[in-house]
mmCIF file of C-alpha atoms and ligand atoms in Angstrom:
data_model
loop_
_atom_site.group_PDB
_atom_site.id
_atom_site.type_symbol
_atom_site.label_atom_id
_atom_site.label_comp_id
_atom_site.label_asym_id
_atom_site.label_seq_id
_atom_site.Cartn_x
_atom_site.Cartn_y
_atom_site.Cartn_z
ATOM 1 C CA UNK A 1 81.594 54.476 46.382
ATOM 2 C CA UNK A 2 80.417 58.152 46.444
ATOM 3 C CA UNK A 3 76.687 59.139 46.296
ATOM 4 C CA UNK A 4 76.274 62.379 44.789
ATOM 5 C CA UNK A 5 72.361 63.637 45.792
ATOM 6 C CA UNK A 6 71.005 65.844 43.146
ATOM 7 C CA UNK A 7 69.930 65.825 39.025
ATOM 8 C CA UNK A 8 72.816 66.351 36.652
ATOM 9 C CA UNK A 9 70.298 69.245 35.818
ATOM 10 C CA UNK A 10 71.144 71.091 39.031
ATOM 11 C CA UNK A 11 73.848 72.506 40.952
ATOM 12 C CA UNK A 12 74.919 68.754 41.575
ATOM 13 C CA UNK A 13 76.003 69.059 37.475
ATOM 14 C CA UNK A 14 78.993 70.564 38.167
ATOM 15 C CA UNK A 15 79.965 68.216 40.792
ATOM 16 C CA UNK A 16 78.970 65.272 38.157
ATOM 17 C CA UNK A 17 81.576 66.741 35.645
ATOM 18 C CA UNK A 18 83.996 67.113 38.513
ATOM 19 C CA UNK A 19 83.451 62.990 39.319
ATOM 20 C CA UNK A 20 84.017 62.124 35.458
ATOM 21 C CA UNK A 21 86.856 64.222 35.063
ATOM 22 C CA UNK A 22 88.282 62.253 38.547
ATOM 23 C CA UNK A 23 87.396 58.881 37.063
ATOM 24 C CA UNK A 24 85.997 58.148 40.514
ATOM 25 C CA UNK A 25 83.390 55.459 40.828
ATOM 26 C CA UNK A 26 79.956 57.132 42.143
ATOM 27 C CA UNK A 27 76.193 56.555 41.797
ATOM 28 C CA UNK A 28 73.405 60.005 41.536
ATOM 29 C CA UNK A 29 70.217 59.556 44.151
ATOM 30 C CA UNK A 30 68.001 62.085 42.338
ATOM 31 C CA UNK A 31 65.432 63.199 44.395
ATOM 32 C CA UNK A 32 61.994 64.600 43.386
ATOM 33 C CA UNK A 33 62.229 68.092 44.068
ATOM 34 C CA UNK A 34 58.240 68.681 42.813
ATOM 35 C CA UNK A 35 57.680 66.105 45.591
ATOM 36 C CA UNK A 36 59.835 68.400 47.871
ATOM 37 C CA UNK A 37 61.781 64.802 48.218
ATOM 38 C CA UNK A 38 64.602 67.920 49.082
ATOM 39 C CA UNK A 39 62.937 68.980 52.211
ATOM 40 C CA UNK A 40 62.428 65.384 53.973
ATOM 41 C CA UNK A 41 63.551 64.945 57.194
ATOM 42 C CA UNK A 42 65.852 62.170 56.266
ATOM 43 C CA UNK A 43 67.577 64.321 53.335
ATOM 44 C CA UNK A 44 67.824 67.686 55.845
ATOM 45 C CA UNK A 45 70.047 65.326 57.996
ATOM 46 C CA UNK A 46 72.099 64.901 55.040
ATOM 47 C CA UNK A 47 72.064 68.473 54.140
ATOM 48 C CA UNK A 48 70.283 70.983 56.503
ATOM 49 C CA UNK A 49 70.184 73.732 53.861
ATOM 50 C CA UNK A 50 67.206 71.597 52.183
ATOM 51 C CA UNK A 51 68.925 72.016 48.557
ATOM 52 C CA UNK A 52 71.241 69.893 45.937
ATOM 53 C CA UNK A 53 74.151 68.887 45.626
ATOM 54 C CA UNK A 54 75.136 66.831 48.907
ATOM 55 C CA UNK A 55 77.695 63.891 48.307
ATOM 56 C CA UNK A 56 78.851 61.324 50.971
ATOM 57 C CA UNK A 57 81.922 59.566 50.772
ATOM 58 C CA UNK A 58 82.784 57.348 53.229
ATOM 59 C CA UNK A 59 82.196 58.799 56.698
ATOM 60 C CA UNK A 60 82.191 62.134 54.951
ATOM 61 C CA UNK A 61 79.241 64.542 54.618
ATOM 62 C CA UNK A 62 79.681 67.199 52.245
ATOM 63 C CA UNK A 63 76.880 70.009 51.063
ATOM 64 C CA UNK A 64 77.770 72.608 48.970
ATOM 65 C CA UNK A 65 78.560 72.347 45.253
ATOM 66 C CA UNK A 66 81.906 74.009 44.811
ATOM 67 C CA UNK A 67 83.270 72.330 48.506
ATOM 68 C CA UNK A 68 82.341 69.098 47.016
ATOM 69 C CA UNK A 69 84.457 69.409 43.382
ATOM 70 C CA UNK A 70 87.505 70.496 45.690
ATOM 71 C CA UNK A 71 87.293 67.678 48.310
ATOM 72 C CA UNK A 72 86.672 65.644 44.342
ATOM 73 C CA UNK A 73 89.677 66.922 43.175
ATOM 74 C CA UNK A 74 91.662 66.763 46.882
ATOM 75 C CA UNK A 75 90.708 62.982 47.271
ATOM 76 C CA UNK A 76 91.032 61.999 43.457
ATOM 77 C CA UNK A 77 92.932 64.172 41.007
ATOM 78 C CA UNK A 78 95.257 66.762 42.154
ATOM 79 C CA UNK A 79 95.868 67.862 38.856
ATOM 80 C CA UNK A 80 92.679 69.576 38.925
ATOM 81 C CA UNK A 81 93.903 71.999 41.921
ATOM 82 C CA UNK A 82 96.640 73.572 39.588
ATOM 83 C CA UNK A 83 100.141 72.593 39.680
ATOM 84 C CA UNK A 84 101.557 75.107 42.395
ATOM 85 C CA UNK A 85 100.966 77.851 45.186
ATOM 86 C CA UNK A 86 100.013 80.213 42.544
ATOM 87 C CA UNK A 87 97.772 78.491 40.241
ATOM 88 C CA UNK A 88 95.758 76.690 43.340
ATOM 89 C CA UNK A 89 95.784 80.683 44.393
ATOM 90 C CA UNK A 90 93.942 81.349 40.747
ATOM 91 C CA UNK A 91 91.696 78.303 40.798
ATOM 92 C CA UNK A 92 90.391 79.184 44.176
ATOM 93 C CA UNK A 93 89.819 82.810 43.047
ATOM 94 C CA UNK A 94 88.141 81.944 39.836
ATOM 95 C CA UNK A 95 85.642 79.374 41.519
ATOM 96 C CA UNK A 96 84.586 81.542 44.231
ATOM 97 C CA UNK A 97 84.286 84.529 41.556
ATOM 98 C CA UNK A 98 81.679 82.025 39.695
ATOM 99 C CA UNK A 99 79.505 81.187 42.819
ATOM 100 C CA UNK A 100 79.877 84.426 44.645
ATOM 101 C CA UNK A 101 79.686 87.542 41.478
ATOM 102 C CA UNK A 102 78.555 85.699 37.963
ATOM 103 C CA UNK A 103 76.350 83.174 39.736
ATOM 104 C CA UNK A 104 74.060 85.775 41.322
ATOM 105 C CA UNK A 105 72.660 87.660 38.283
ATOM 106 C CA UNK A 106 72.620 84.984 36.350
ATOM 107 C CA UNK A 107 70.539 83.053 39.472
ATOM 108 C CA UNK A 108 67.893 85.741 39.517
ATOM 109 C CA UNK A 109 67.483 86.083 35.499
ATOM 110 C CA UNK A 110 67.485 82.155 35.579
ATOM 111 C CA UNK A 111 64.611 82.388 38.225
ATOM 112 C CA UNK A 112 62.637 85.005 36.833
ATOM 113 C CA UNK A 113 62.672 83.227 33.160
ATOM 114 C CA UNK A 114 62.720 79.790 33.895
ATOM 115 C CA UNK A 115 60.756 79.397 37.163
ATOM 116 C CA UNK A 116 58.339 82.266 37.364
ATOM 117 C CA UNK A 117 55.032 82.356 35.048
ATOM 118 C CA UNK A 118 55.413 85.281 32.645
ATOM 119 C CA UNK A 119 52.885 87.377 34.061
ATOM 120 C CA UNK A 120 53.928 87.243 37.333
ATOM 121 C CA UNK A 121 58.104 88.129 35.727
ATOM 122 C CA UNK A 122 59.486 91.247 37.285
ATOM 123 C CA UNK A 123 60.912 92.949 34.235
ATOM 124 C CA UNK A 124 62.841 95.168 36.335
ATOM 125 C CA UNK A 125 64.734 92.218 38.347
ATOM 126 C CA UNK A 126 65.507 90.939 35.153
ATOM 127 C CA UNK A 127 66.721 94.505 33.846
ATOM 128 C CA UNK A 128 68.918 95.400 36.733
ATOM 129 C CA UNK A 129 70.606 91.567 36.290
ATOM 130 C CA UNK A 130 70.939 91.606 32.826
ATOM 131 C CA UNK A 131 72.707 94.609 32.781
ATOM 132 C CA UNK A 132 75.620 93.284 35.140
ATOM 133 C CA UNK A 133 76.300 90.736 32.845
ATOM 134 C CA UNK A 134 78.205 92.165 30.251
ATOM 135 C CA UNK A 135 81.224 93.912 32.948
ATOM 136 C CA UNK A 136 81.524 90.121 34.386
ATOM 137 C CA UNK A 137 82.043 88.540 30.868
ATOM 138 C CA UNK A 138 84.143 91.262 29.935
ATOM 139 C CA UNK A 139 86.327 90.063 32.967
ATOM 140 C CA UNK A 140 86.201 86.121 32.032
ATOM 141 C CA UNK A 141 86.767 87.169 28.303
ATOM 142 C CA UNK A 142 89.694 89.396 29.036
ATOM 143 C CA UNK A 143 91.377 86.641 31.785
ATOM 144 C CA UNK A 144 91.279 84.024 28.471
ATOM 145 C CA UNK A 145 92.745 86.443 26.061
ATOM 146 C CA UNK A 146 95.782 84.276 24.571
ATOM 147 C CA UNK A 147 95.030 81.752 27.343
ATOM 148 C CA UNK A 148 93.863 77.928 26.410
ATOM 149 C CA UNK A 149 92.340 77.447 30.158
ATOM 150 C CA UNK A 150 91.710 79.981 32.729
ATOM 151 C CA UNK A 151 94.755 78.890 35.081
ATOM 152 C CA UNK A 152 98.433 77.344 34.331
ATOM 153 C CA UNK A 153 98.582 75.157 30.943
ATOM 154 C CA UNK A 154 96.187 72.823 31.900
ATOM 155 C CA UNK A 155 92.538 71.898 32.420
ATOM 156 C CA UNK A 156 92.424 72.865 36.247
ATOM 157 C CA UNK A 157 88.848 73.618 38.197
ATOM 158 C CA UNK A 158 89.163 76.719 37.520
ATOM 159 C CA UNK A 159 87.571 76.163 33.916
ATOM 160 C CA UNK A 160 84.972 73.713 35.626
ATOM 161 C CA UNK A 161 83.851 75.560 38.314
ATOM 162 C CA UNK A 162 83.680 78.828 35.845
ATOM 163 C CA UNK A 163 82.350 77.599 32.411
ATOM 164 C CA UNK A 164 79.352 75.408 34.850
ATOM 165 C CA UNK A 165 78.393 78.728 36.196
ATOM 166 C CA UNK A 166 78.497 80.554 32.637
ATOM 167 C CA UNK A 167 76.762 77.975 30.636
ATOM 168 C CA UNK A 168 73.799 79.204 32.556
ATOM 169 C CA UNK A 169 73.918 81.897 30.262
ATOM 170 C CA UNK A 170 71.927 79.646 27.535
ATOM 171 C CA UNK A 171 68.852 78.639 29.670
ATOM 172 C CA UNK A 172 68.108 82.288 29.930
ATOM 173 C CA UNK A 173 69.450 83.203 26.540
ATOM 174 C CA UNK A 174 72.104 85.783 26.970
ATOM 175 C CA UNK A 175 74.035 85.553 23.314
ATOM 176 C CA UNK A 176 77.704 84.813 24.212
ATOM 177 C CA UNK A 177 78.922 85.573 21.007
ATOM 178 C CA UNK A 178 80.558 88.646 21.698
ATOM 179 C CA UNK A 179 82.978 87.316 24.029
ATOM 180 C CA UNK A 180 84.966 85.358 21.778
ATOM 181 C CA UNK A 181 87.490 84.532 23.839
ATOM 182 C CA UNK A 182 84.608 82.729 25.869
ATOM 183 C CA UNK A 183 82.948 81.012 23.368
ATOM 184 C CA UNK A 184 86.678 79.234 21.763
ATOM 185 C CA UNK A 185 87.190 78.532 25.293
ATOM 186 C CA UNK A 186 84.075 76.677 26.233
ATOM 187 C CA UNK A 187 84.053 74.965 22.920
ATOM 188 C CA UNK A 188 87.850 73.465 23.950
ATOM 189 C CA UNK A 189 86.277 72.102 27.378
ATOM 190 C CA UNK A 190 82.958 70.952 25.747
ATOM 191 C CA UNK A 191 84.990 68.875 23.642
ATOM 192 C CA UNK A 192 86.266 66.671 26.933
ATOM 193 C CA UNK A 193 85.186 63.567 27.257
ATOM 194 C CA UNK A 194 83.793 64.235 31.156
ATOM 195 C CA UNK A 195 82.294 66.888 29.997
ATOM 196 C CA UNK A 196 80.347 64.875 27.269
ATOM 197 C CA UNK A 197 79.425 62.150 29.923
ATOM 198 C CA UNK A 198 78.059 64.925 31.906
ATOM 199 C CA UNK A 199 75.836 66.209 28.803
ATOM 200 C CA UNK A 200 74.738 62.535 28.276
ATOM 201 C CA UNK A 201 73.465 62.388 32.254
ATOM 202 C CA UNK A 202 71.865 65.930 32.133
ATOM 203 C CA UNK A 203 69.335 64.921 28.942
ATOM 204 C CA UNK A 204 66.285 64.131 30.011
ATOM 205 C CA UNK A 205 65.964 60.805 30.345
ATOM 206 C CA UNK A 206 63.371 58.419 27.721
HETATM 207 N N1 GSH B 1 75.174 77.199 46.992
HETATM 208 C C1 GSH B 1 74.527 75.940 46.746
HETATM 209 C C2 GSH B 1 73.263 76.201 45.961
HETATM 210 C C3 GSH B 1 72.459 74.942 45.789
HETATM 211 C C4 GSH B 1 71.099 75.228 45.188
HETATM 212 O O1 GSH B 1 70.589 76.363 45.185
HETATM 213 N N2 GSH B 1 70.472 74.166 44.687
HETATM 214 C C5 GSH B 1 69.146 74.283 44.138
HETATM 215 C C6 GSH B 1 69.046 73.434 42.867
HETATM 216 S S1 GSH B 1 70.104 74.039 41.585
HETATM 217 C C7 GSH B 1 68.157 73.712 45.132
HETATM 218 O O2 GSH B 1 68.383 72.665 45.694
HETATM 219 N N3 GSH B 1 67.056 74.428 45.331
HETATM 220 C C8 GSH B 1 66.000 73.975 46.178
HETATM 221 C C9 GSH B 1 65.542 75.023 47.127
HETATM 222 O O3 GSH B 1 66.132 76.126 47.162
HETATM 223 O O4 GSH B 1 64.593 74.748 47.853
HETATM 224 C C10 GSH B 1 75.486 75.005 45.981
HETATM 225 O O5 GSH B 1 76.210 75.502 45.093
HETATM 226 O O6 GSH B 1 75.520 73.810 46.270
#
């Protein structure tokens, strides 16, 4: 059985969705982050960084959220990889395009919103941010023009990895609505059953 460390409400979401959409059995330790459960000695030797997502399988540690939905999909459901050279080629690019370019900007507006009182927000971190956003979903829009899913014919993580990063997008309010192409897009994947299972977990819990 897998244990997936982390909230569905964190980074560890996306690997949540990714364990759904594998149908692998797998149970969440959600630490208490306020109680910096994160930074304990015994969850450092689990995952040094001091952060969520870790996972262990087996004899297998794993931190890091997008290394953790490939291993998922490695160990459990090829399908998810893309069905060739060239589409595992396109699913690599578009996950490490999410983490590495949309993930930033949106990180910091996320921070400065979310996290930071609002006198103590730095307008101008949140300016310079802001304005990248609109080139990078001019790039995801255009790659979905015509295109059910971001790679091949099929639901590959490509689409996870991507629309977990973009749905970030909401928390700090960013109106998606002009990327149309987007919006149809997430709609399709919102509609999956993993995906709903995923939005169950990440509610806050009664
Ligand atoms: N690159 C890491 C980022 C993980 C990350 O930043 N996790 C946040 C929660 S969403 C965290 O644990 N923050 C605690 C901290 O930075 O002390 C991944 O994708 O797994």
């Amino acid at each position: 059985m897998i244990t997936l460390y982390g909230s569905p409400r964190t980074s560890a979401g996306r690997c949540v969705w990714a364990l759904e959409e594998a149908g692998v059995a797998y149970n969440i330790k959600e630490l208490d982050m306020r109680a910096k459960e994160h930074k304990s000695a015994e969850y450092l030797k689990i995952n040094p960084n001091g952060k969520v997502p870790a996972m262990i399988d087996g004899d297998l540690t794993l931190f890091e959220s997008m290394a953790i939905n490939f291993y998922i999909a490695e160990a459990y459901k090829k399908d998810l990889l893309g069905s060739n050279l060239q589409e595992r080629g396109l699913v690599h690019q578009w996950s490490f395009w999410a983490i590495a370019e949309l993930q930033a900007p949106l990180i910091e507006v996320f921070i400065q919103k979310v996290f930071t009182p609002e006198e103590k927000q730095d307008a101008k971190v949140i300016e310079l941010n802001l304005n990248e956003l609109p080139n990078l979903f001019n790039i995801l829009n255009s790659a979905l023009n015509e295109r059910k899913y971001l790679v091949g014919n099929q639901f590959t993580l490509a689409d996870l990895n991507t629309a977990s990063v973009a749905s970030i997008s909401k928390a700090i309010g960013f109106d998606l609505a002009p990327y149309s192409n987007m919006t149809s897009w997430m709609k399709v994947i919102s509609e999956r059953p993993a995906y709903q299972k995923y939005m169950t977990l990440r509610a806050p819990q009664r």
